[in-house]
């Protein structure tokens, strides 16, 4: 690494710390950035800072959004008595892309993972319980089919059952360990339509 200037090394280091970027990609990106016109680099850094500073959590469902309440929660035509619980904003986007889900969402921002030391208190579960005090008829658990996703689904189901609110889980058929965002829309819709009681 001493082959490069300190500035380049720093840039490579920062890029390599991003998810999915190995040291080779980090080097390739770093040299690409250095060769880019300065105004384009500025547009990129401005976009990053802008997003970081202006994106916030929706007050109702906790997805990432530009306003206090996200467009889904703000839409009175959506069924607010049906809440789909997803692990992250990308999963929400995957279901929104199908254009067929009429309820609202709740974004946990993670899943319970004893192995990684992530407990129920580390994701947005308290907020979900709070929402259930309102008029809710069904909670659809759409966490991933990974070990963490299943653990979280079981936990939520046990938590909600005593309230009498209907709890369902999207059907399997979603590949195990598969992130929802990579699954095609037809599979997502089939999983939603074939959801089972928990
Ligand atoms: Zn929202």
mmCIF file of C-alpha atoms and ligand atoms in Angstrom:
data_model
loop_
_atom_site.group_PDB
_atom_site.id
_atom_site.type_symbol
_atom_site.label_atom_id
_atom_site.label_comp_id
_atom_site.label_asym_id
_atom_site.label_seq_id
_atom_site.Cartn_x
_atom_site.Cartn_y
_atom_site.Cartn_z
ATOM 1 C CA UNK A 1 0.000 0.000 0.000
ATOM 2 C CA UNK A 2 2.989 2.289 0.459
ATOM 3 C CA UNK A 3 3.053 2.300 -3.335
ATOM 4 C CA UNK A 4 0.274 4.898 -3.372
ATOM 5 C CA UNK A 5 0.111 8.392 -1.935
ATOM 6 C CA UNK A 6 -1.364 8.781 1.522
ATOM 7 C CA UNK A 7 -4.439 10.502 0.075
ATOM 8 C CA UNK A 8 -5.161 7.636 -2.270
ATOM 9 C CA UNK A 9 -4.634 5.094 0.486
ATOM 10 C CA UNK A 10 -7.113 6.933 2.685
ATOM 11 C CA UNK A 11 -9.700 6.969 -0.103
ATOM 12 C CA UNK A 12 -9.195 3.259 -0.820
ATOM 13 C CA UNK A 13 -9.546 2.507 2.874
ATOM 14 C CA UNK A 14 -12.853 4.403 3.145
ATOM 15 C CA UNK A 15 -14.275 2.784 0.024
ATOM 16 C CA UNK A 16 -13.209 -0.698 1.112
ATOM 17 C CA UNK A 17 -15.115 -0.195 4.366
ATOM 18 C CA UNK A 18 -18.400 -0.009 2.408
ATOM 19 C CA UNK A 19 -20.524 -3.162 2.178
ATOM 20 C CA UNK A 20 -19.868 -5.338 -0.856
ATOM 21 C CA UNK A 21 -16.701 -3.524 -1.878
ATOM 22 C CA UNK A 22 -13.519 -5.562 -1.660
ATOM 23 C CA UNK A 23 -10.043 -4.088 -1.753
ATOM 24 C CA UNK A 24 -9.721 -4.577 -5.539
ATOM 25 C CA UNK A 25 -12.982 -2.741 -6.250
ATOM 26 C CA UNK A 26 -11.978 -0.046 -3.766
ATOM 27 C CA UNK A 27 -8.738 0.549 -5.662
ATOM 28 C CA UNK A 28 -10.534 0.608 -9.004
ATOM 29 C CA UNK A 29 -13.118 3.112 -7.671
ATOM 30 C CA UNK A 30 -10.479 5.281 -6.044
ATOM 31 C CA UNK A 31 -8.527 5.659 -9.291
ATOM 32 C CA UNK A 32 -11.760 6.261 -11.197
ATOM 33 C CA UNK A 33 -12.724 9.045 -8.774
ATOM 34 C CA UNK A 34 -9.311 10.657 -8.993
ATOM 35 C CA UNK A 35 -9.596 10.799 -12.776
ATOM 36 C CA UNK A 36 -13.109 12.218 -12.748
ATOM 37 C CA UNK A 37 -13.653 15.946 -13.513
ATOM 38 C CA UNK A 38 -13.756 17.897 -10.245
ATOM 39 C CA UNK A 39 -17.341 19.098 -10.743
ATOM 40 C CA UNK A 40 -18.580 15.526 -11.048
ATOM 41 C CA UNK A 41 -16.767 14.548 -7.880
ATOM 42 C CA UNK A 42 -18.450 17.488 -6.181
ATOM 43 C CA UNK A 43 -21.892 16.406 -7.409
ATOM 44 C CA UNK A 44 -21.245 12.969 -5.976
ATOM 45 C CA UNK A 45 -20.026 14.165 -2.580
ATOM 46 C CA UNK A 46 -22.911 16.681 -2.409
ATOM 47 C CA UNK A 47 -25.407 13.905 -3.136
ATOM 48 C CA UNK A 48 -23.936 11.761 -0.360
ATOM 49 C CA UNK A 49 -23.984 14.607 2.179
ATOM 50 C CA UNK A 50 -27.455 15.714 1.100
ATOM 51 C CA UNK A 51 -28.902 12.252 1.515
ATOM 52 C CA UNK A 52 -27.177 11.785 4.846
ATOM 53 C CA UNK A 53 -28.447 15.103 6.185
ATOM 54 C CA UNK A 54 -31.979 15.151 4.811
ATOM 55 C CA UNK A 55 -33.173 11.585 4.890
ATOM 56 C CA UNK A 56 -35.007 10.693 8.081
ATOM 57 C CA UNK A 57 -37.206 7.977 9.551
ATOM 58 C CA UNK A 58 -40.931 8.082 8.829
ATOM 59 C CA UNK A 59 -42.770 8.865 12.091
ATOM 60 C CA UNK A 60 -45.192 6.009 11.502
ATOM 61 C CA UNK A 61 -43.424 3.137 9.760
ATOM 62 C CA UNK A 62 -39.759 4.122 10.264
ATOM 63 C CA UNK A 63 -38.769 3.728 6.646
ATOM 64 C CA UNK A 64 -36.208 6.206 5.322
ATOM 65 C CA UNK A 65 -37.897 9.191 3.720
ATOM 66 C CA UNK A 66 -37.521 12.901 2.894
ATOM 67 C CA UNK A 67 -40.477 14.086 4.960
ATOM 68 C CA UNK A 68 -41.919 13.482 8.445
ATOM 69 C CA UNK A 69 -44.316 10.886 7.109
ATOM 70 C CA UNK A 70 -43.461 8.737 4.081
ATOM 71 C CA UNK A 71 -45.685 8.732 0.952
ATOM 72 C CA UNK A 72 -47.151 5.294 1.810
ATOM 73 C CA UNK A 73 -48.208 6.299 5.340
ATOM 74 C CA UNK A 74 -49.470 9.662 4.087
ATOM 75 C CA UNK A 75 -51.705 7.953 1.516
ATOM 76 C CA UNK A 76 -55.211 7.693 2.973
ATOM 77 C CA UNK A 77 -56.221 5.219 0.259
ATOM 78 C CA UNK A 78 -53.888 2.598 1.710
ATOM 79 C CA UNK A 79 -55.270 0.130 4.224
ATOM 80 C CA UNK A 80 -53.788 1.349 7.500
ATOM 81 C CA UNK A 81 -55.212 -1.640 9.382
ATOM 82 C CA UNK A 82 -52.836 -3.985 7.571
ATOM 83 C CA UNK A 83 -49.165 -3.703 8.514
ATOM 84 C CA UNK A 84 -46.404 -5.595 6.734
ATOM 85 C CA UNK A 85 -43.263 -5.952 8.833
ATOM 86 C CA UNK A 86 -40.039 -5.869 6.796
ATOM 87 C CA UNK A 87 -36.377 -5.811 7.780
ATOM 88 C CA UNK A 88 -35.334 -2.732 5.850
ATOM 89 C CA UNK A 89 -36.336 0.039 3.452
ATOM 90 C CA UNK A 90 -35.073 -1.942 0.446
ATOM 91 C CA UNK A 91 -37.517 -4.749 1.246
ATOM 92 C CA UNK A 92 -40.319 -2.188 1.462
ATOM 93 C CA UNK A 93 -39.275 -0.872 -1.948
ATOM 94 C CA UNK A 94 -39.337 -4.409 -3.371
ATOM 95 C CA UNK A 95 -42.976 -4.852 -2.282
ATOM 96 C CA UNK A 96 -43.929 -1.360 -3.420
ATOM 97 C CA UNK A 97 -42.559 -2.171 -6.867
ATOM 98 C CA UNK A 98 -45.161 -4.918 -7.268
ATOM 99 C CA UNK A 99 -47.807 -2.181 -6.990
ATOM 100 C CA UNK A 100 -50.234 -4.732 -5.579
ATOM 101 C CA UNK A 101 -49.893 -4.398 -1.817
ATOM 102 C CA UNK A 102 -52.490 -2.036 -0.384
ATOM 103 C CA UNK A 103 -51.554 -1.995 3.272
ATOM 104 C CA UNK A 104 -48.819 -0.072 5.060
ATOM 105 C CA UNK A 105 -45.447 -1.194 6.414
ATOM 106 C CA UNK A 106 -43.302 -1.309 9.503
ATOM 107 C CA UNK A 107 -39.536 -1.239 8.984
ATOM 108 C CA UNK A 108 -37.501 -2.965 11.701
ATOM 109 C CA UNK A 109 -34.056 -1.905 10.471
ATOM 110 C CA UNK A 110 -32.534 -5.291 11.159
ATOM 111 C CA UNK A 111 -33.394 -8.695 12.522
ATOM 112 C CA UNK A 112 -32.800 -10.445 15.809
ATOM 113 C CA UNK A 113 -29.466 -12.270 15.745
ATOM 114 C CA UNK A 114 -28.175 -13.792 18.975
ATOM 115 C CA UNK A 115 -24.957 -14.618 17.126
ATOM 116 C CA UNK A 116 -24.285 -10.990 16.252
ATOM 117 C CA UNK A 117 -25.576 -9.816 19.613
ATOM 118 C CA UNK A 118 -28.613 -8.087 18.068
ATOM 119 C CA UNK A 119 -31.548 -8.394 20.456
ATOM 120 C CA UNK A 120 -35.209 -7.326 20.257
ATOM 121 C CA UNK A 121 -34.276 -3.962 21.769
ATOM 122 C CA UNK A 122 -31.898 -3.206 18.901
ATOM 123 C CA UNK A 123 -34.535 -3.150 16.169
ATOM 124 C CA UNK A 124 -37.769 -1.120 15.892
ATOM 125 C CA UNK A 125 -39.988 -3.553 17.795
ATOM 126 C CA UNK A 126 -41.133 -1.239 20.586
ATOM 127 C CA UNK A 127 -42.399 1.094 17.887
ATOM 128 C CA UNK A 128 -44.365 -1.755 16.315
ATOM 129 C CA UNK A 129 -46.043 -2.602 19.635
ATOM 130 C CA UNK A 130 -46.927 1.050 20.009
ATOM 131 C CA UNK A 131 -48.626 1.036 16.590
ATOM 132 C CA UNK A 132 -50.656 -2.032 17.496
ATOM 133 C CA UNK A 133 -52.508 -0.010 20.109
ATOM 134 C CA UNK A 134 -54.244 1.662 17.192
ATOM 135 C CA UNK A 135 -56.810 0.080 14.877
ATOM 136 C CA UNK A 136 -54.890 -2.862 13.353
ATOM 137 C CA UNK A 137 -56.461 -6.001 11.889
ATOM 138 C CA UNK A 138 -53.497 -7.894 10.493
ATOM 139 C CA UNK A 139 -49.733 -7.957 10.821
ATOM 140 C CA UNK A 140 -47.979 -9.655 7.904
ATOM 141 C CA UNK A 141 -44.468 -10.724 8.822
ATOM 142 C CA UNK A 142 -42.256 -10.433 5.752
ATOM 143 C CA UNK A 143 -38.830 -10.757 7.302
ATOM 144 C CA UNK A 144 -36.283 -12.713 5.235
ATOM 145 C CA UNK A 145 -36.232 -16.495 5.342
ATOM 146 C CA UNK A 146 -32.748 -16.486 6.883
ATOM 147 C CA UNK A 147 -32.198 -17.805 10.422
ATOM 148 C CA UNK A 148 -32.342 -14.212 11.714
ATOM 149 C CA UNK A 149 -35.499 -13.465 9.751
ATOM 150 C CA UNK A 150 -37.232 -16.597 11.059
ATOM 151 C CA UNK A 151 -36.143 -15.908 14.647
ATOM 152 C CA UNK A 152 -37.546 -12.400 14.350
ATOM 153 C CA UNK A 153 -40.803 -13.679 12.842
ATOM 154 C CA UNK A 154 -41.290 -16.133 15.722
ATOM 155 C CA UNK A 155 -40.538 -13.448 18.273
ATOM 156 C CA UNK A 156 -43.010 -10.991 16.758
ATOM 157 C CA UNK A 157 -45.688 -13.632 16.396
ATOM 158 C CA UNK A 158 -45.429 -14.602 20.082
ATOM 159 C CA UNK A 159 -45.495 -10.960 21.036
ATOM 160 C CA UNK A 160 -48.626 -10.138 19.024
ATOM 161 C CA UNK A 161 -50.674 -13.309 19.549
ATOM 162 C CA UNK A 162 -52.068 -12.290 22.983
ATOM 163 C CA UNK A 163 -53.481 -9.076 21.496
ATOM 164 C CA UNK A 164 -55.839 -11.042 19.251
ATOM 165 C CA UNK A 165 -54.589 -9.281 16.137
ATOM 166 C CA UNK A 166 -54.244 -11.633 13.151
ATOM 167 C CA UNK A 167 -50.594 -12.531 12.500
ATOM 168 C CA UNK A 168 -49.526 -14.036 9.177
ATOM 169 C CA UNK A 169 -46.186 -14.949 7.629
ATOM 170 C CA UNK A 170 -45.453 -14.637 3.909
ATOM 171 C CA UNK A 171 -45.257 -18.063 2.287
ATOM 172 C CA UNK A 172 -41.973 -19.796 1.815
ATOM 173 C CA UNK A 173 -40.859 -20.131 -1.743
ATOM 174 C CA UNK A 174 -38.733 -17.159 -1.037
ATOM 175 C CA UNK A 175 -35.256 -18.772 -1.187
ATOM 176 C CA UNK A 176 -33.697 -19.414 2.202
ATOM 177 C CA UNK A 177 -31.269 -16.681 3.100
ATOM 178 C CA UNK A 178 -32.481 -14.712 0.118
ATOM 179 C CA UNK A 179 -32.765 -10.992 0.551
ATOM 180 C CA UNK A 180 -36.258 -9.865 -0.397
ATOM 181 C CA UNK A 181 -34.926 -7.118 -2.620
ATOM 182 C CA UNK A 182 -33.393 -9.617 -5.062
ATOM 183 C CA UNK A 183 -36.536 -11.638 -5.495
ATOM 184 C CA UNK A 184 -38.698 -11.004 -8.534
ATOM 185 C CA UNK A 185 -42.130 -9.437 -8.220
ATOM 186 C CA UNK A 186 -44.092 -12.547 -9.161
ATOM 187 C CA UNK A 187 -42.424 -14.538 -6.373
ATOM 188 C CA UNK A 188 -43.055 -11.702 -3.909
ATOM 189 C CA UNK A 189 -46.746 -11.547 -4.821
ATOM 190 C CA UNK A 190 -47.100 -15.307 -4.600
ATOM 191 C CA UNK A 191 -45.466 -15.230 -1.154
ATOM 192 C CA UNK A 192 -47.854 -12.488 -0.061
ATOM 193 C CA UNK A 193 -50.978 -14.133 -1.430
ATOM 194 C CA UNK A 194 -50.022 -17.506 0.043
ATOM 195 C CA UNK A 195 -49.326 -16.134 3.489
ATOM 196 C CA UNK A 196 -50.151 -18.424 6.371
ATOM 197 C CA UNK A 197 -51.490 -17.884 9.896
ATOM 198 C CA UNK A 198 -48.877 -17.981 12.610
HETATM 199 ZN ZN1 LIG B 1 -44.156 5.547 6.661
#
